[in-house]
mmCIF file of C-alpha atoms in Angstrom:
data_model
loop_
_atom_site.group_PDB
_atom_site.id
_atom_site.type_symbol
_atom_site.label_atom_id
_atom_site.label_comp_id
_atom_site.label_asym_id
_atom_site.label_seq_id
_atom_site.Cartn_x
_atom_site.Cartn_y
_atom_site.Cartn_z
ATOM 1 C CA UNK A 76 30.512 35.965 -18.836
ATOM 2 C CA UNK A 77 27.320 36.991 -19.930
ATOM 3 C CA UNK A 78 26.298 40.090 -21.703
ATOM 4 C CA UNK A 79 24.893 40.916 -18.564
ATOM 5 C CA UNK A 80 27.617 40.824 -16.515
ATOM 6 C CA UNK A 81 25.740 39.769 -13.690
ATOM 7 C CA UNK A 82 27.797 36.523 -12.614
ATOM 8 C CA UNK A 83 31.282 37.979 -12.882
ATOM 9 C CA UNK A 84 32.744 40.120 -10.477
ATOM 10 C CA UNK A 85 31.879 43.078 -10.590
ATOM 11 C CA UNK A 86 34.250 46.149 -11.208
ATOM 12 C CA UNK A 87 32.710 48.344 -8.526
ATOM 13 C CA UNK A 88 30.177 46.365 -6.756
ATOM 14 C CA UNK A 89 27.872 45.953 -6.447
ATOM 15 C CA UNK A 90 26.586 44.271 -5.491
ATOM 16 C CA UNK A 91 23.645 45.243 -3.552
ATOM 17 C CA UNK A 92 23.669 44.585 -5.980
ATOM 18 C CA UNK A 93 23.245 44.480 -6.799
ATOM 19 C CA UNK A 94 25.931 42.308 -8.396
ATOM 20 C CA UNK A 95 27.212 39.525 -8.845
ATOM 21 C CA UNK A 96 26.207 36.487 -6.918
ATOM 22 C CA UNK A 97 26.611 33.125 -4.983
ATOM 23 C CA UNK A 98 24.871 30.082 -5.086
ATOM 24 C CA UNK A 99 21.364 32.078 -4.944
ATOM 25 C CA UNK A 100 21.561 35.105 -7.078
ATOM 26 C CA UNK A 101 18.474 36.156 -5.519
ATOM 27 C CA UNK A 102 20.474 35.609 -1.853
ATOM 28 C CA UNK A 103 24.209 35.998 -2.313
ATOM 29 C CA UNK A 104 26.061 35.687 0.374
ATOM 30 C CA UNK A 105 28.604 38.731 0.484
ATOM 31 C CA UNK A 106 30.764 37.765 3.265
ATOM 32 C CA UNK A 107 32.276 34.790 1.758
ATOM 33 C CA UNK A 108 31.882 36.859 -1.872
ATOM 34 C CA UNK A 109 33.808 39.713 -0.112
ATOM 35 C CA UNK A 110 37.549 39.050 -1.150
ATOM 36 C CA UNK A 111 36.673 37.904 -5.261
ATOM 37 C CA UNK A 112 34.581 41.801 -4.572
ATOM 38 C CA UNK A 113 38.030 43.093 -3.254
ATOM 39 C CA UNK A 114 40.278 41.632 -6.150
ATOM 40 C CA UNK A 115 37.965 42.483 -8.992
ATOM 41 C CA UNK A 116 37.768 46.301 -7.858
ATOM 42 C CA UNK A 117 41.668 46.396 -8.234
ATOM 43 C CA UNK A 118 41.847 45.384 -10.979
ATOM 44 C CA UNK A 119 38.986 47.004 -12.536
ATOM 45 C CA UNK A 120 40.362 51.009 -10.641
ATOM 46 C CA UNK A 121 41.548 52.284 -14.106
ATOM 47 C CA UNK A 122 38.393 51.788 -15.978
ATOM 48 C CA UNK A 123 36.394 52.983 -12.940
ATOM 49 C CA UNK A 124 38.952 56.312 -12.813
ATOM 50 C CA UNK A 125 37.886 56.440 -16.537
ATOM 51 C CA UNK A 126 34.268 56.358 -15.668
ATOM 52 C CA UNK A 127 34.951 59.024 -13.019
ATOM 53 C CA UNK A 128 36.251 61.617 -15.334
ATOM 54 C CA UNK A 129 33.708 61.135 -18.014
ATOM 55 C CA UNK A 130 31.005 61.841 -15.687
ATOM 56 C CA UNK A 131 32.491 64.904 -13.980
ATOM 57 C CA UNK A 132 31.945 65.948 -17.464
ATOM 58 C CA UNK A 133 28.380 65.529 -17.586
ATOM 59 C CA UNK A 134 27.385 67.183 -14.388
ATOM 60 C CA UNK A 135 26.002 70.998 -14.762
ATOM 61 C CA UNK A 136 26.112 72.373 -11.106
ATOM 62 C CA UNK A 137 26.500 75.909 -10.346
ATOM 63 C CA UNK A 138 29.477 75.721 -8.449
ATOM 64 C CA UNK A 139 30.885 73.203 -10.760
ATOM 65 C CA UNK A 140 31.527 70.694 -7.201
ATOM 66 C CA UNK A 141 30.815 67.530 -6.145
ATOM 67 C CA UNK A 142 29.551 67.861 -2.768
ATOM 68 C CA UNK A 143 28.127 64.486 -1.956
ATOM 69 C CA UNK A 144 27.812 61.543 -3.788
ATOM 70 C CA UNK A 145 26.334 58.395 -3.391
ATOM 71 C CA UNK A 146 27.471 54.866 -4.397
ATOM 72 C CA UNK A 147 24.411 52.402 -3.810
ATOM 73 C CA UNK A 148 25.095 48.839 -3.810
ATOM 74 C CA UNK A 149 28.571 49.746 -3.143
ATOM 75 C CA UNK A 150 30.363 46.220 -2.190
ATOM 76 C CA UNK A 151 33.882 46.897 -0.762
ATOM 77 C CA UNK A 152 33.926 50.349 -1.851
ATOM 78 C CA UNK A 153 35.837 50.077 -5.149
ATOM 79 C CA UNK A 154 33.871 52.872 -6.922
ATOM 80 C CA UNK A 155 33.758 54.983 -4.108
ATOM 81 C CA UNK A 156 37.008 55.186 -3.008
ATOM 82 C CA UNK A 157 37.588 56.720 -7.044
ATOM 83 C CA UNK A 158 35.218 58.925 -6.692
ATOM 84 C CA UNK A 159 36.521 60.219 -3.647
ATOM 85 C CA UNK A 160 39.941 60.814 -5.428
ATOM 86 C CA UNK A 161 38.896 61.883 -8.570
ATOM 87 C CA UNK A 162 35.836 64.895 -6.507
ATOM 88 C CA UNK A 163 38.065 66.235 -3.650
ATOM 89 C CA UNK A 164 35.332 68.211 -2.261
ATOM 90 C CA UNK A 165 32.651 65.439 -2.007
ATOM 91 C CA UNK A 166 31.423 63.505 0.974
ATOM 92 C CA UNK A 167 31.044 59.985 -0.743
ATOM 93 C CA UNK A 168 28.408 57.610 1.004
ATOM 94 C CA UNK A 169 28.796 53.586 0.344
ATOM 95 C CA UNK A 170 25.373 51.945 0.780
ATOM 96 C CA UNK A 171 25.001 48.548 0.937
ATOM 97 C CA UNK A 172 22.872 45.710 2.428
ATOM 98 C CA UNK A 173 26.425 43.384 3.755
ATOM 99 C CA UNK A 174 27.838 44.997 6.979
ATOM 100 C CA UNK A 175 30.671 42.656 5.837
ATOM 101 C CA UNK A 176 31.118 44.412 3.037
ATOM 102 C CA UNK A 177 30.549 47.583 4.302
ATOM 103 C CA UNK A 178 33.421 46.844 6.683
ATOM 104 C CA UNK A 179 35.670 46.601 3.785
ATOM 105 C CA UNK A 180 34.709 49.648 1.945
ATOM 106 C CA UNK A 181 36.017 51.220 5.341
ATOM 107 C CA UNK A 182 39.269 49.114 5.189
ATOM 108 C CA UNK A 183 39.632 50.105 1.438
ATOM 109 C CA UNK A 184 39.107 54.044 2.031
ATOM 110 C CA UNK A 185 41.354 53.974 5.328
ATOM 111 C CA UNK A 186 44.368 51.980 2.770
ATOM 112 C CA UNK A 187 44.062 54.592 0.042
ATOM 113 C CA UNK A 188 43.810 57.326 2.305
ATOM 114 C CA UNK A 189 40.260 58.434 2.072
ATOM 115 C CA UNK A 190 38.574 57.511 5.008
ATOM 116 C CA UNK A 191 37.709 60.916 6.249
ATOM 117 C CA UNK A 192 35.518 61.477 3.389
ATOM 118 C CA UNK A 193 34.470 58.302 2.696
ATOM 119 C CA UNK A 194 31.410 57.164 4.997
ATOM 120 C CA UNK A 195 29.144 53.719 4.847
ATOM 121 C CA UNK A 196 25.768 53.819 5.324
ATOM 122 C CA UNK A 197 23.929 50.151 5.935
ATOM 123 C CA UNK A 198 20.486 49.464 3.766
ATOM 124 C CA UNK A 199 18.962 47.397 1.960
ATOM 125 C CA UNK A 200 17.530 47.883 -1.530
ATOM 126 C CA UNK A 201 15.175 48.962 -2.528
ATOM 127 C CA UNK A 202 13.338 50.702 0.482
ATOM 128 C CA UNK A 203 16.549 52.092 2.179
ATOM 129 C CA UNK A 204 16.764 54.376 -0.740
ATOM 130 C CA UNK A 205 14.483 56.775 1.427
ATOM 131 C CA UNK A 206 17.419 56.875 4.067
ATOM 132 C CA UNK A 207 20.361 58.112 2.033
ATOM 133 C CA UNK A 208 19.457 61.666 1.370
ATOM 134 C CA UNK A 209 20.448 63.617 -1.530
ATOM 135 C CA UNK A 210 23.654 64.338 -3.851
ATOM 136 C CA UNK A 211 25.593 65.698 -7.152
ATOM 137 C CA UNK A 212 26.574 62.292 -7.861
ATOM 138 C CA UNK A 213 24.317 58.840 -7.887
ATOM 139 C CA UNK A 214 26.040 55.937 -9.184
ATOM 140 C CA UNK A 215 25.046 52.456 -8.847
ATOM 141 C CA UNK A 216 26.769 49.161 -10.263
ATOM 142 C CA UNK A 217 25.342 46.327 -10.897
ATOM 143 C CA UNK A 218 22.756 46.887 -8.221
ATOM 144 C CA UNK A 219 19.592 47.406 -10.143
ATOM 145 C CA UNK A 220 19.073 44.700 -11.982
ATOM 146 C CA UNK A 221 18.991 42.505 -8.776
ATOM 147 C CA UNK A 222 15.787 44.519 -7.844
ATOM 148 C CA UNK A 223 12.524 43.361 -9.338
ATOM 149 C CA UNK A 224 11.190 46.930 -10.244
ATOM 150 C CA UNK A 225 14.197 48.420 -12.038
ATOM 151 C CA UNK A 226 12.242 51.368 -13.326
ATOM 152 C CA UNK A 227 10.809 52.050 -9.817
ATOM 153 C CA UNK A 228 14.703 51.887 -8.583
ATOM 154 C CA UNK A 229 15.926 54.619 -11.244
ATOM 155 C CA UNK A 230 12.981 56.710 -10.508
ATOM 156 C CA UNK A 231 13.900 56.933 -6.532
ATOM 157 C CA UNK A 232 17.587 57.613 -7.455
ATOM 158 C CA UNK A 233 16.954 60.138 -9.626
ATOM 159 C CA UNK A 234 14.620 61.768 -6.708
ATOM 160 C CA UNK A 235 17.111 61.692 -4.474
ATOM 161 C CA UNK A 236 19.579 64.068 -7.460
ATOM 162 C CA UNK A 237 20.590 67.173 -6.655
ATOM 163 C CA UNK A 238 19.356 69.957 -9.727
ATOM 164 C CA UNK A 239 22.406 69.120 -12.222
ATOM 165 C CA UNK A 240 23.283 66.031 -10.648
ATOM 166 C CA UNK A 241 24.167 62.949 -12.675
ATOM 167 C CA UNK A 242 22.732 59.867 -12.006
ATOM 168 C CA UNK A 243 24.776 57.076 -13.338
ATOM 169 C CA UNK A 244 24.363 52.678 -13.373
ATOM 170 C CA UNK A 245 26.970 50.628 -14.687
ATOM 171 C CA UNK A 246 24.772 47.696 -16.528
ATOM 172 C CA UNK A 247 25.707 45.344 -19.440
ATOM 173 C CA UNK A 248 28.423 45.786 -21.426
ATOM 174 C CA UNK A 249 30.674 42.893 -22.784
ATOM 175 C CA UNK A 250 31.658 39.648 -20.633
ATOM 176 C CA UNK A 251 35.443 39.455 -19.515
ATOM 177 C CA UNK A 252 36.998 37.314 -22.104
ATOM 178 C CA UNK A 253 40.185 35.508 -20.567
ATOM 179 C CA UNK A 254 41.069 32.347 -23.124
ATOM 180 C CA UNK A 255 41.272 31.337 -26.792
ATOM 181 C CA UNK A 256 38.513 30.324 -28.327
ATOM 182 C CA UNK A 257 40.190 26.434 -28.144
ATOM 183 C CA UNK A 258 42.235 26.285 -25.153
ATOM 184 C CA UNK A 259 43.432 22.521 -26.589
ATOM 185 C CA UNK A 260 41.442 20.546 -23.849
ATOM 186 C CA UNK A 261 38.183 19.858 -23.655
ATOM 187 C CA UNK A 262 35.667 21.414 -26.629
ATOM 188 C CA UNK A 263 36.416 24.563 -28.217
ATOM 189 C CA UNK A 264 33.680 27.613 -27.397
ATOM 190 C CA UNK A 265 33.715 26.705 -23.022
ATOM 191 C CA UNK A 266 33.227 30.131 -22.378
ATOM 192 C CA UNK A 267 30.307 31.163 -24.696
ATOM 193 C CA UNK A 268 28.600 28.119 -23.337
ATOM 194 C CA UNK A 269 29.108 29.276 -19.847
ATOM 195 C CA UNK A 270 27.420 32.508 -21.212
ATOM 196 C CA UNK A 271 23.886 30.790 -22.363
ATOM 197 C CA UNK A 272 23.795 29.007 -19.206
ATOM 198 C CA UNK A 273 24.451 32.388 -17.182
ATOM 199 C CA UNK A 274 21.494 33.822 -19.211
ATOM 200 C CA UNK A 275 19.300 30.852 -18.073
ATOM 201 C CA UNK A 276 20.203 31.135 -14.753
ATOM 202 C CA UNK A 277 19.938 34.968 -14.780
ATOM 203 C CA UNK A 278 16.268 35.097 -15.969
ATOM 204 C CA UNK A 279 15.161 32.804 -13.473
ATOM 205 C CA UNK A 280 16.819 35.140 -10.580
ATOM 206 C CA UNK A 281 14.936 37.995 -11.924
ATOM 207 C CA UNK A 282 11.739 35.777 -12.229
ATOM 208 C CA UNK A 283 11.951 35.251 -8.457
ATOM 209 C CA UNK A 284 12.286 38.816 -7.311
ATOM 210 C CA UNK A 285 9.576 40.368 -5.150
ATOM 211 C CA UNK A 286 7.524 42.811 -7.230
ATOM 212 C CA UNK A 287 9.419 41.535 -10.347
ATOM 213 C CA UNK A 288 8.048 43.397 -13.165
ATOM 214 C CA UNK A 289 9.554 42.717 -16.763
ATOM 215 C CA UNK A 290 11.654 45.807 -18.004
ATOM 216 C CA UNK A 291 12.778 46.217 -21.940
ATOM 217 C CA UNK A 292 16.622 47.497 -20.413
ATOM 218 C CA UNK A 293 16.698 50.299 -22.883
ATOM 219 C CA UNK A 294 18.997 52.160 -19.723
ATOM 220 C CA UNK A 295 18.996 55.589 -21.621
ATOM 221 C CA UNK A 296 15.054 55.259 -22.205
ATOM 222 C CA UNK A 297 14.283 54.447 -18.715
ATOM 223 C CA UNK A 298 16.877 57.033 -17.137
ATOM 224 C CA UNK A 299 14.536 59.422 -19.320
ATOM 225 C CA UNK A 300 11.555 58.072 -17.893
ATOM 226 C CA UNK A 301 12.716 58.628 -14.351
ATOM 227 C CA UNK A 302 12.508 62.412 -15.337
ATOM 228 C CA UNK A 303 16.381 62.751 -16.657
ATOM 229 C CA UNK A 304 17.762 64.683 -19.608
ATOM 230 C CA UNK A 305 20.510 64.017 -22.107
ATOM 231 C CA UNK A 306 20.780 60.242 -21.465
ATOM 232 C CA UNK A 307 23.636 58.772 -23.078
ATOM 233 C CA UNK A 308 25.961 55.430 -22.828
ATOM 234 C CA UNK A 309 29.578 54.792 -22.952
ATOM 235 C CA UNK A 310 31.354 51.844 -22.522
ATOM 236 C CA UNK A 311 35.014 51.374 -20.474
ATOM 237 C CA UNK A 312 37.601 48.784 -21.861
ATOM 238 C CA UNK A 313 39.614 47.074 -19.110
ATOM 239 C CA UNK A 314 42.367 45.225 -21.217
ATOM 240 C CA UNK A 315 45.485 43.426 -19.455
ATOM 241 C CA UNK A 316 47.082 41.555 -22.408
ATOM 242 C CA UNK A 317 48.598 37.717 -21.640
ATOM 243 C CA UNK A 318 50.822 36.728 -19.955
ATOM 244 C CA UNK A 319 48.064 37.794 -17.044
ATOM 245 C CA UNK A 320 49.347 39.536 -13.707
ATOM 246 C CA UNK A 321 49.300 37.677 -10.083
ATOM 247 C CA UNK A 322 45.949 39.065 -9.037
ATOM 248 C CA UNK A 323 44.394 39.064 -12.128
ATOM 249 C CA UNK A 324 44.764 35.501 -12.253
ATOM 250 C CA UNK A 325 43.266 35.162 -8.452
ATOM 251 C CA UNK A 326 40.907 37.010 -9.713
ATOM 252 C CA UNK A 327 40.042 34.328 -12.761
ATOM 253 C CA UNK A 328 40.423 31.484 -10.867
ATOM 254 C CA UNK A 329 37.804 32.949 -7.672
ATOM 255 C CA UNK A 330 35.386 33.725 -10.733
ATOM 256 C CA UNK A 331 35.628 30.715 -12.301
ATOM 257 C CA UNK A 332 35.496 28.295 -9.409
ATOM 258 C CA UNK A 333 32.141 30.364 -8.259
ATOM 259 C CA UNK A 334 30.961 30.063 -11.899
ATOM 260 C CA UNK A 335 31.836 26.044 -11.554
ATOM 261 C CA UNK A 336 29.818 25.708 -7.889
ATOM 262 C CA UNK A 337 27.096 28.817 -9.627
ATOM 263 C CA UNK A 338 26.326 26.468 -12.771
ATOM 264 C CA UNK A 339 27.086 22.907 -11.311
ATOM 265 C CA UNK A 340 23.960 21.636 -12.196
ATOM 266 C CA UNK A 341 23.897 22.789 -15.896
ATOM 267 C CA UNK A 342 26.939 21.985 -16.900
ATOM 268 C CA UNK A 343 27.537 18.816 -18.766
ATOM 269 C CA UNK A 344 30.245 15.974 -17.934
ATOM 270 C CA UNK A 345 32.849 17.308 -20.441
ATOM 271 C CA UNK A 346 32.672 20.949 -19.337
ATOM 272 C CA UNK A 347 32.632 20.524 -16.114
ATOM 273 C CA UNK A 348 36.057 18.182 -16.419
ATOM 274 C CA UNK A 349 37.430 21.163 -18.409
ATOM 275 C CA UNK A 350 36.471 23.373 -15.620
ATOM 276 C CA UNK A 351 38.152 21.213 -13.045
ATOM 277 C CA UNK A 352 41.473 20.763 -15.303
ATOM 278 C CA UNK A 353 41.147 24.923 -15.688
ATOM 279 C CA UNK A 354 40.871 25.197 -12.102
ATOM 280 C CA UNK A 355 43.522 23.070 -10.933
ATOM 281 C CA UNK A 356 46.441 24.730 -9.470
ATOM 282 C CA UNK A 357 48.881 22.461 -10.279
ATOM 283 C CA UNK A 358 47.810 21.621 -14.041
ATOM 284 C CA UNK A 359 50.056 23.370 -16.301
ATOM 285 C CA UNK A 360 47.157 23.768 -18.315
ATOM 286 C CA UNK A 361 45.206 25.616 -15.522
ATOM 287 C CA UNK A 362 44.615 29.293 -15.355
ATOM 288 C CA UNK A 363 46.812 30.030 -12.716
ATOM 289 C CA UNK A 364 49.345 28.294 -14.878
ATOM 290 C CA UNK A 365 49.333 28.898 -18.337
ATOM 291 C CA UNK A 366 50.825 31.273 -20.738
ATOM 292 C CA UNK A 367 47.698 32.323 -22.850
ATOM 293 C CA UNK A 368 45.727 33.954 -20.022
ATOM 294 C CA UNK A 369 44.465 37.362 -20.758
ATOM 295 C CA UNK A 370 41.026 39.727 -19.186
ATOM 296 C CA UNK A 371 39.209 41.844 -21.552
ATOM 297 C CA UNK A 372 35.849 42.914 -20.948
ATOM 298 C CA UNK A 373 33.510 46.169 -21.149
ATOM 299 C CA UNK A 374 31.322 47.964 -18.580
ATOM 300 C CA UNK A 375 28.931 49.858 -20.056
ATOM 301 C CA UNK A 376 27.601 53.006 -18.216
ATOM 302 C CA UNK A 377 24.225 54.724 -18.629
ATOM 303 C CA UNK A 378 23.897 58.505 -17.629
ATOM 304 C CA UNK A 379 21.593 61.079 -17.892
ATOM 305 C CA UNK A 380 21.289 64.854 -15.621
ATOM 306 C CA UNK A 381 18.875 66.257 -13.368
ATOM 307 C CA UNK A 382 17.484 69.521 -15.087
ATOM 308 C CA UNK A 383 17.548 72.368 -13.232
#
């Protein structure tokens, strides 16, 4: 719930990555993340579709196509099955360190009907970047910031552009808010606590990365850096007003009860009662249960061009 994002599921990932995490941010174990992956990509699609068409805007190719693009950190495919859709001419290639995941990127694809464009691709980050080839299209979620040199990360993707290309990376952005501020049990402000203690347990992840060098995440800046023009930033509302849906609840309570094992050992006696009582599938005052439930967050994606 953190500015970062980097705890929550993540609306196309990424894992690698490159998203979210278990236990071990530095370590997350995607199998057993794979289904909260699956659930969050639903019910992120029409911000992601959003995305989609905002970039196709950006691109300056000759031929005005998409002819390969390139989701890194991909998780179960969410992002690339949308850009499959929304570029009907593009090969789209879902990298990603988790076979498991991989696996359901093809599952995904073959359910929406895209599986013969959409191909996986097994690597991990950052040195399987060499492996992937080139493309119109880059776009990575959540991925880079779970790699210690984040500029050395943008400065291979952009590499790997085609002249024209866009190379996009859904980071930051607003935490999904899902309750009142007092949700009458407990004390009031839960989730902006849960946020500081994210942000603790977020700089010590990137602390522990190998080659971890510390980055000022100016995104547009360090897209320019990496040799890019017209960097810009635009953020993507995804807004489903209470009474929540079925799976957006599932997807609440998976988040929550990861945030609840996640920050177990920060969390004080009181919070981590409400978090049991919010948890509780049978407590009418419970997430899966209550009237007031609601998702709003932002993803915020940075984007700049190859020149040609």
């Amino acid at each position: 719930m953190s500015g970062h994002q980097h705890t929550h599921a993540d609306p196309t990932h990424s894992h690698t990555h490159g998203g979210p995490a278990h236990a071990d941010d530095a370590h997350p174990d995607w199998a057993a993340f794979g289904e909260l992956l699956d659930l969050s990509a639903d019910v992120h699609t029409p911000a992601v579709e959003q995305t989609a068409e905002w970039l196709r805007g950006l691109l300056r190719l000759d031929g005005g196509h998409v002819q390969r693009a390139l989701d890194i950190g991909s998780g179960p495919g969410g992002a690339a099955c949308v850009f499959a859709r929304a570029f009907p001419d593009a090969e789209v290639v879902a990298v990603d360190g988790s076979p498991e995941l991989l696996a359901r990127a093809r599952e995904r694809a073959a359910r929406l009907g895209v599986a013969d464009r959409v191909r996986t691709h097994l690597a991990e980050l950052p040195e399987g970047l060499a492996e992937v080839g080139d493309a119109e299209l880059i776009w990575s979620s959540k991925a880079v910031h779970h790699l210690g040199d984040q500029q050395g990360a943008l400065d291979r993707l952009a590499a790997a552009l085609r002249p024209g290309g866009v190379l996009a990376v859904a980071e930051g952005g607003l935490s999904p808010r899902a309750l009142p501020r007092d949700i009458g049990i407990g004390r009031p402000g839960l989730l902006t606590r849960l946020d500081a203690l994210q942000e603790e347990a977020f700089a010590e992840m990137r602390t522990g990365l190998p080659y971890a060098k510390e980055t000022t995440e100016d995104w547009p800046a360090m897209l320019a850096a990496a040799g890019l023009t017209g960097a810009r930033s635009r953020s993507f509302l995804t807004d489903l007003p209470a009474p929540l849906d079925a799976p957006a609840r599932r997807l609440l309570h998976a988040d929550l009860t990861r945030l609840s094992d996640h920050l177990a050992d920060r969390l004080d006696a009181t919070d981590r009662a409400t978090l049991d009582r919010l948890l509780d599938p049978d407590d009418e005052a419970g997430v899966l249960l209550r009237p007031d439930v609601f998702w709003l967050s932002a993803q915020t994606v940075h984007a700049a061009v190859k020149p040609r």
